[in-house]
Tab-separated table of C-alpha atoms in Angstrom:
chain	number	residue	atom	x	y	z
A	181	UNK	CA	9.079	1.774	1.426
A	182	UNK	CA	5.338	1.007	1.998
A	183	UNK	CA	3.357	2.013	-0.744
A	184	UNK	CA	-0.827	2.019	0.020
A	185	UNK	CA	-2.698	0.189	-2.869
A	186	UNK	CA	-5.516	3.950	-2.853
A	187	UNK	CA	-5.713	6.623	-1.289
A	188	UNK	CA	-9.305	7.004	-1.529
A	189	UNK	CA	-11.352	6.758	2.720
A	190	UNK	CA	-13.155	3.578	2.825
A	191	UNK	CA	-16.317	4.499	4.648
A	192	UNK	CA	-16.068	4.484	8.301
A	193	UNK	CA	-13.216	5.902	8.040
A	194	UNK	CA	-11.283	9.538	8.515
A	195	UNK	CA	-8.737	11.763	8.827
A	196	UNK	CA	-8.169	13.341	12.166
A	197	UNK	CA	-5.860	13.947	14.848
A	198	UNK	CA	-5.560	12.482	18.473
A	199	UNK	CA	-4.705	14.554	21.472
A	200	UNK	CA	-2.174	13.166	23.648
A	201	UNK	CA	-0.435	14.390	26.779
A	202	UNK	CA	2.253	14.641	24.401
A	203	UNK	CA	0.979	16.659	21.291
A	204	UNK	CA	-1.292	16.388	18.795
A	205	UNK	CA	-0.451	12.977	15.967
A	206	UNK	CA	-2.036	12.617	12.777
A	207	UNK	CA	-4.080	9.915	12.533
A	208	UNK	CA	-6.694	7.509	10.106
A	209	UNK	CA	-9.579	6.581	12.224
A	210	UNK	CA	-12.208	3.511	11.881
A	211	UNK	CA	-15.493	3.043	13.338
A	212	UNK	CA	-17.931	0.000	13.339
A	213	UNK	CA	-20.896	0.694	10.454
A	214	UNK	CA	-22.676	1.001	13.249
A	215	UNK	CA	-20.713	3.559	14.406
A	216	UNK	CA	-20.954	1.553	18.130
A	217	UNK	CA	-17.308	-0.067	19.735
A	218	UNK	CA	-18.317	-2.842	21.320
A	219	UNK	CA	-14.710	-4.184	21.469
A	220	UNK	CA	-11.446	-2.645	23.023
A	221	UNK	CA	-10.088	-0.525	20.377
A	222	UNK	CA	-6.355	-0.898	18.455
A	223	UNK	CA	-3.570	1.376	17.549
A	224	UNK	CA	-1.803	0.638	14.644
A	225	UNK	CA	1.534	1.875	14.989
A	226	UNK	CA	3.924	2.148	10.745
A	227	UNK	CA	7.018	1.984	10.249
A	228	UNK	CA	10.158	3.885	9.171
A	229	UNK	CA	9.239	5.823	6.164
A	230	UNK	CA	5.721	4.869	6.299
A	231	UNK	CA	2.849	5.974	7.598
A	232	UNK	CA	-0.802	5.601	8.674
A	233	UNK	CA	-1.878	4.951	4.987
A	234	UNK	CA	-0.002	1.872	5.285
A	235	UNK	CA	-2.776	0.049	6.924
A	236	UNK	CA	-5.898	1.804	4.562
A	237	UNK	CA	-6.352	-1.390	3.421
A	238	UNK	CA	-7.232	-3.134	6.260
A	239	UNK	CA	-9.063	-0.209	8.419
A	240	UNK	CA	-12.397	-1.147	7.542
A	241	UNK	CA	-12.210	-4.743	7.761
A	242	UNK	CA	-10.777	-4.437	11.760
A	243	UNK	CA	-13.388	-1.917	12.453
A	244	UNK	CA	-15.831	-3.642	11.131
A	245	UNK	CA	-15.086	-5.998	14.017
A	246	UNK	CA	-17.095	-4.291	16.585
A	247	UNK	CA	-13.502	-1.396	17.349
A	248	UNK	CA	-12.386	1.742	16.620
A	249	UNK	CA	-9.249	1.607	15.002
A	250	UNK	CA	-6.701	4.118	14.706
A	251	UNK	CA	-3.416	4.300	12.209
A	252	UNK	CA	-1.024	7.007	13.352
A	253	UNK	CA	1.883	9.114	11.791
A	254	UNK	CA	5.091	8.469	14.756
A	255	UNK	CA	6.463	11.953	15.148
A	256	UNK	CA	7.949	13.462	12.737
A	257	UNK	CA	6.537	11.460	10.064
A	258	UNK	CA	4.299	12.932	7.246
A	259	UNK	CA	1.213	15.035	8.380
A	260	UNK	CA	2.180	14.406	12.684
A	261	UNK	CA	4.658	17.640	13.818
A	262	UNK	CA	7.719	16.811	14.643
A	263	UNK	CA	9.786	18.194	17.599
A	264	UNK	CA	12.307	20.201	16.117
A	265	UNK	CA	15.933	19.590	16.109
A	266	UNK	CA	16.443	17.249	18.840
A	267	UNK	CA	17.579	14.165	17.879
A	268	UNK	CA	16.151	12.498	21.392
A	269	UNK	CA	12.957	13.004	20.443
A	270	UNK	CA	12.755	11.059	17.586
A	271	UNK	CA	15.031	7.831	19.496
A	272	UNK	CA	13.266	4.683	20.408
A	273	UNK	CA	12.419	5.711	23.853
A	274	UNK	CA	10.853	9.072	23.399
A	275	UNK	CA	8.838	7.574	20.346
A	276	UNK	CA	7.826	4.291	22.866
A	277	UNK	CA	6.447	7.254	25.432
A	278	UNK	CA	4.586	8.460	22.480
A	279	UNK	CA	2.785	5.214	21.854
A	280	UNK	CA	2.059	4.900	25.701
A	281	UNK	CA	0.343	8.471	25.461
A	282	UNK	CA	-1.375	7.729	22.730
A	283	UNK	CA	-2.680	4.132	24.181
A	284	UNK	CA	-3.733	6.550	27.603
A	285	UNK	CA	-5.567	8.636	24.789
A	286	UNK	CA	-7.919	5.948	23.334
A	287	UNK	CA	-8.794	4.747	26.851
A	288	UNK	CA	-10.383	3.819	29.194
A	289	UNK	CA	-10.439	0.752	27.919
A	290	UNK	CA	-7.184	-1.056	27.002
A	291	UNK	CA	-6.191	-1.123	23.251
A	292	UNK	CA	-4.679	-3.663	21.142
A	293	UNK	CA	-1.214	-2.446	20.464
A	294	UNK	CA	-0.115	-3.082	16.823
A	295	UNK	CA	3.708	-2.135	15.351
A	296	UNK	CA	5.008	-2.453	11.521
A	297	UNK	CA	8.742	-3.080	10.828
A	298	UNK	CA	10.332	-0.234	12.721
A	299	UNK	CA	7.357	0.584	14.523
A	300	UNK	CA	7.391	-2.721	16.056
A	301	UNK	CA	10.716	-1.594	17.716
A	302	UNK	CA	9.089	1.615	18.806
A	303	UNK	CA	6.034	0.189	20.168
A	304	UNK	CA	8.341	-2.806	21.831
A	305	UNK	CA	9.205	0.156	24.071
A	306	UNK	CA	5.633	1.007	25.280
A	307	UNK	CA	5.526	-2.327	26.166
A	308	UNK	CA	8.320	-2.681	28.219
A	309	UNK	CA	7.889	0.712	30.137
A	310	UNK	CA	4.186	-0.704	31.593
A	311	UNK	CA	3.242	2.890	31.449
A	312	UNK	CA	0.039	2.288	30.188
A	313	UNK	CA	-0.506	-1.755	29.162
A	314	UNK	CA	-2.341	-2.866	25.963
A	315	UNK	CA	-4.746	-5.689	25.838
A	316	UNK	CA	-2.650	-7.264	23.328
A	317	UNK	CA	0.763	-6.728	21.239
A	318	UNK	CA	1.577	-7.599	17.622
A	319	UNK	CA	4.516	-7.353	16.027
A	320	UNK	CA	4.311	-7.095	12.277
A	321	UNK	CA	7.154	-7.670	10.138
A	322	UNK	CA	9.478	-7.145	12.783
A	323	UNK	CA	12.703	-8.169	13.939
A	324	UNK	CA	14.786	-8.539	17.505
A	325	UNK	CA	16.869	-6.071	17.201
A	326	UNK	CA	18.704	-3.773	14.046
A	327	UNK	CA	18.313	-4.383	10.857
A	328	UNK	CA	21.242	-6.080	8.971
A	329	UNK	CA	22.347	-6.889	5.598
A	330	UNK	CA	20.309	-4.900	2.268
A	331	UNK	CA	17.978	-3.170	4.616
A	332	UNK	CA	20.521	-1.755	6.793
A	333	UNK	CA	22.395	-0.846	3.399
A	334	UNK	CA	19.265	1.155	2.606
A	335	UNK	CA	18.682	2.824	5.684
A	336	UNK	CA	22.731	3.522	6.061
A	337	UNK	CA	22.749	5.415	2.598
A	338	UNK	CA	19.218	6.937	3.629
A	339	UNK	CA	20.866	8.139	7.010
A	340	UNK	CA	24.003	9.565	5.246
A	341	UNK	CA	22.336	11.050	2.289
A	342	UNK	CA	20.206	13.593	3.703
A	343	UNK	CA	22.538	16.113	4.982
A	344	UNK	CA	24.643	15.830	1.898
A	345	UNK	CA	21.773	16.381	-0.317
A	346	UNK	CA	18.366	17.166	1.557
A	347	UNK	CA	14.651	15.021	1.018
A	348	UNK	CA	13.693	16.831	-2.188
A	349	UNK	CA	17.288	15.727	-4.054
A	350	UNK	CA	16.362	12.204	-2.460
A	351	UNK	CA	13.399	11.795	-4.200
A	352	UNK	CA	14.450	13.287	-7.619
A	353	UNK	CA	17.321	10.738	-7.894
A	354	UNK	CA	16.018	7.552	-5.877
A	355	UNK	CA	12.859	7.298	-4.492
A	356	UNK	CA	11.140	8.741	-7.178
A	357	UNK	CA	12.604	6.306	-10.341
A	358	UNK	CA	12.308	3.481	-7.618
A	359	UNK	CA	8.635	4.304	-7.474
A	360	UNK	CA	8.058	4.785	-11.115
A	361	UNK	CA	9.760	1.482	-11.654
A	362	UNK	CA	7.827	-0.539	-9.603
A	363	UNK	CA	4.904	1.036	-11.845
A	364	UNK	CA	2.866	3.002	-8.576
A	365	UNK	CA	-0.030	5.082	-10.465
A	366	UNK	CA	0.523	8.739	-10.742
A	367	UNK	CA	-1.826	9.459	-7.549
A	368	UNK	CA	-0.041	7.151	-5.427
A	369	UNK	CA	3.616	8.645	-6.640
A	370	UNK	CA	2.500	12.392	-5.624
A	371	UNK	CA	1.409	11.415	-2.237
A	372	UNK	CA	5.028	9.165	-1.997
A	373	UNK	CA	6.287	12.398	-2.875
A	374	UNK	CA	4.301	14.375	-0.376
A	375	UNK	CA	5.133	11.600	2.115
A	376	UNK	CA	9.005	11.969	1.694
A	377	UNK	CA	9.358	15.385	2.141
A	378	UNK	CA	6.656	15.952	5.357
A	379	UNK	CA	9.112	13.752	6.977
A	380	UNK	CA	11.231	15.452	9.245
A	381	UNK	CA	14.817	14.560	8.319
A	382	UNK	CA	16.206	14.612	11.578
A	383	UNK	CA	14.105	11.985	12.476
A	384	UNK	CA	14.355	10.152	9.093
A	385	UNK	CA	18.612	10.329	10.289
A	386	UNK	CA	17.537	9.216	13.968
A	387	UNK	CA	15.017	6.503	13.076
A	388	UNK	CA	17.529	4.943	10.842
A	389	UNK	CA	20.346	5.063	13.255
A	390	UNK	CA	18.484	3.455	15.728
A	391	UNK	CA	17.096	0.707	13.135
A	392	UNK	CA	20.938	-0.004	12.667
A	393	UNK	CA	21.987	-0.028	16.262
A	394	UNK	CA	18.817	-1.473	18.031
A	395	UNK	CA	19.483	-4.232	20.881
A	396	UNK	CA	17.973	-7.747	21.020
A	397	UNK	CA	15.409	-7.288	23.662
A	398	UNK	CA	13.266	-10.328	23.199
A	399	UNK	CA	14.011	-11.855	26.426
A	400	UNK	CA	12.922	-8.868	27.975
A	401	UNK	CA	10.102	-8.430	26.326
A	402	UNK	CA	9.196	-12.619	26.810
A	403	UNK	CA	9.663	-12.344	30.800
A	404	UNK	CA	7.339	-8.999	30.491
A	405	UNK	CA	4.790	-11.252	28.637
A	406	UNK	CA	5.486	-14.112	31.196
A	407	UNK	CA	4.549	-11.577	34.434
A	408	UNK	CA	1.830	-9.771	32.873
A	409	UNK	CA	-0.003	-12.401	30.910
A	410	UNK	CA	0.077	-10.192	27.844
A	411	UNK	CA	-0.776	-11.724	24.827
A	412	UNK	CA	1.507	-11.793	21.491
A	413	UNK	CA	1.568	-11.924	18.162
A	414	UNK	CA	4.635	-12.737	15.584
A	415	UNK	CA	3.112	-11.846	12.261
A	416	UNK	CA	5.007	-11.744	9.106
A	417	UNK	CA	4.887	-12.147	5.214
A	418	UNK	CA	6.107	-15.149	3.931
A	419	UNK	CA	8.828	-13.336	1.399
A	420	UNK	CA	9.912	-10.810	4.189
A	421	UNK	CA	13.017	-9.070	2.876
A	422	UNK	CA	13.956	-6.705	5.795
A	423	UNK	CA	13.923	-9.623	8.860
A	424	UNK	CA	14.431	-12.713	7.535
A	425	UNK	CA	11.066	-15.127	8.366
A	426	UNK	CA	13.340	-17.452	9.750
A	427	UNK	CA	14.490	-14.918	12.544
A	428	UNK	CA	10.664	-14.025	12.742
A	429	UNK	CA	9.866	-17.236	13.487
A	430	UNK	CA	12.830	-17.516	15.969
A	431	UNK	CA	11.586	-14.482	17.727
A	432	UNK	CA	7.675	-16.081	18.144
A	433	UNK	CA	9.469	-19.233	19.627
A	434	UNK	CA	11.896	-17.160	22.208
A	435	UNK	CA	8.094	-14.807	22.852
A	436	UNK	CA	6.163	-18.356	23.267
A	437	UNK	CA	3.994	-16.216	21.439
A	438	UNK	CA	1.065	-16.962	18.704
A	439	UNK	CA	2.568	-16.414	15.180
A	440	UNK	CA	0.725	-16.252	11.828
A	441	UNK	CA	2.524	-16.025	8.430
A	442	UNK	CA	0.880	-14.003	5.630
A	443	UNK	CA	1.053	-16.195	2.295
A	444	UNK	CA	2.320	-14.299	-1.131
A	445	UNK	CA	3.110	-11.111	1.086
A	446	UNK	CA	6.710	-9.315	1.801
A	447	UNK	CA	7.323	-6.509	4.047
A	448	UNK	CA	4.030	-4.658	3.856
A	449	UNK	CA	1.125	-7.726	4.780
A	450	UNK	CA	-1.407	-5.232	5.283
A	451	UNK	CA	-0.843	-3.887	1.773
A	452	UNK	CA	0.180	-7.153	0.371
A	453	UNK	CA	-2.474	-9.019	1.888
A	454	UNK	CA	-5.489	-6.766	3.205
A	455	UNK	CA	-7.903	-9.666	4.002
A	456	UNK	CA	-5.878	-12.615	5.241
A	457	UNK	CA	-3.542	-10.176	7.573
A	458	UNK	CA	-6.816	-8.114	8.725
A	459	UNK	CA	-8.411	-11.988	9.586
A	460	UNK	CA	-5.809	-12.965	11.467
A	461	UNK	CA	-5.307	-9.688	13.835
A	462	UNK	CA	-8.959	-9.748	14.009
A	463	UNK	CA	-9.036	-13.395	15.510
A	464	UNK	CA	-5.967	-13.025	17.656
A	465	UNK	CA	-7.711	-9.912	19.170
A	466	UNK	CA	-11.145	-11.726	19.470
A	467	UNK	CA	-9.409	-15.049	20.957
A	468	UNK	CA	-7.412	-12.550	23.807
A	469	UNK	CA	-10.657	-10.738	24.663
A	470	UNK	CA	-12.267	-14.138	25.487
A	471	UNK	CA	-10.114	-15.875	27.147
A	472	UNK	CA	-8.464	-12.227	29.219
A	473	UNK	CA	-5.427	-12.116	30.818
A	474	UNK	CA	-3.894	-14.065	31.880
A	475	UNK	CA	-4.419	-16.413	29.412
């Protein structure tokens, strides 16, 4: 689970919510000091049991880039609504149409399309619908396809615990002493808490079955990169334990994409490594913006 290092708004930046043409989603926003957005803006996009305060660290630092910036809750997650009981609505392809509203939302002008772990599967599927293109794509910490080995243990047990024993019974037996192990300050452990049980669980139990069942659709996504000119970005800690860094690193070569890895960071290089991961997004965005697309 991501954990932010604070809680507490770096300036420039606040809480809000961004109308789509599909509902309303929860969001962390970032403006330039000067509070002019001279470049095309980005959408951050978290991962499964995450959430926009998984990139707090590095909100300022982007924005302060010359873009607005905007972390979002997926559906269902924390403080964005979720859509009842339907499991379709929280599956890969109605969460990839909720990335393509949301990119329509922070128009006109093309965004830089960024997605964490999970949310690099969901926002894979913007991609590949064309609905609405992004200037660029980034896939952080993410993998091919499903997850496989401890992490799919984790979101298996995840996936068959909650209807046995419901988010709050979760947290009292594992999340919980997990956090307080790992030594996360009081503040940080109530809004984990907070966190766990916005969630909805039917999309906790249909995120995590499609983390576990996911196809491989690099090639598809490399011949949509290949015809379109878009830009892309394999970025990834160095001690990744959910995708191994070598498949990482397999997936940039298959992309023929750019691909930057974090130093002394795991699963979370926006928490692990504010500075070095913000750098690196912030020149592979600059770098696409000069040279357009094709490129």
């Amino acid at each position: 689970m991501s954990t932010p290092p604070f809680l507490t708004l770096p300036a420039g930046v606040r809480r809000t919510f961004v109308e789509t043409s599909r509902g309303a989603f929860a969001a962390l926003e970032a403006l330039p000091g000067s509070g002019v957005a001279e470049r095309f803006p980005a959408l951050l996009v978290p991962g499964y049991t995450g959430s926009k305060e998984d990139f707090i660290a590095i909100l300022q630092t982007l924005a302060a880039s010359g873009r607005r910036v905007v972390a979002v809750d997926m559906r269902g997650q924390h403080e964005t609504p979720g859509a009842g009981e339907d499991p379709g609505a929280y599956a890969l392809p109605a969460l990839g149409a909720d990335v393509s509203a949301l990119l329509e939302a922070l128009g006109p002008e093309p965004a830089h399309l960024v997605g964490h772990s999970f949310g690099g599967l969901v926002t894979r599927e913007a991609v590949l619908s064309d609905r609405v293109p992004p200037a660029s794509y980034t896939l952080m910490s993410s993998g091919p396809g499903a997850v496989t080995g401890q992490a799919a243990d984790k979101a298996r047990a995840l996936k068959d615990s909650i209807p046995l024993l419901g988010m709050e019974q979760i947290w009292e037996l594992s999340i919980g002493p997990d956090a307080v192990a790992r030594g996360v300050s009081p503040e940080i452990l109530d809004f984990l808490r907070r966190r766990t049980l916005g969630n909805c669980p039917v999309g906790l139990m249909t995120m995590a079955r499609e983390l576990l069942t996911a196809h491989d659709r690099v090639d598809d996504l490399a011949k949509h990169a290949r015809d379109t000119g878009l830009r892309t970005l394999v970025l990834y800690g160095e001690d990744d334990d959910v995708w191994d860094p070598r498949e990482q690193a397999a997936m940039a070569e298959r992309l023929d994409s750019a691909k930057v890895v974090i130093p002394g960071a795991a699963h979370s290089p926006a928490v692990d490594a504010p500075e070095t991961t913000a750098s690196a997004l912030i020149d592979f965005w600059n770098q696409t913006e000069r040279c357009g697309r094709p490129c």
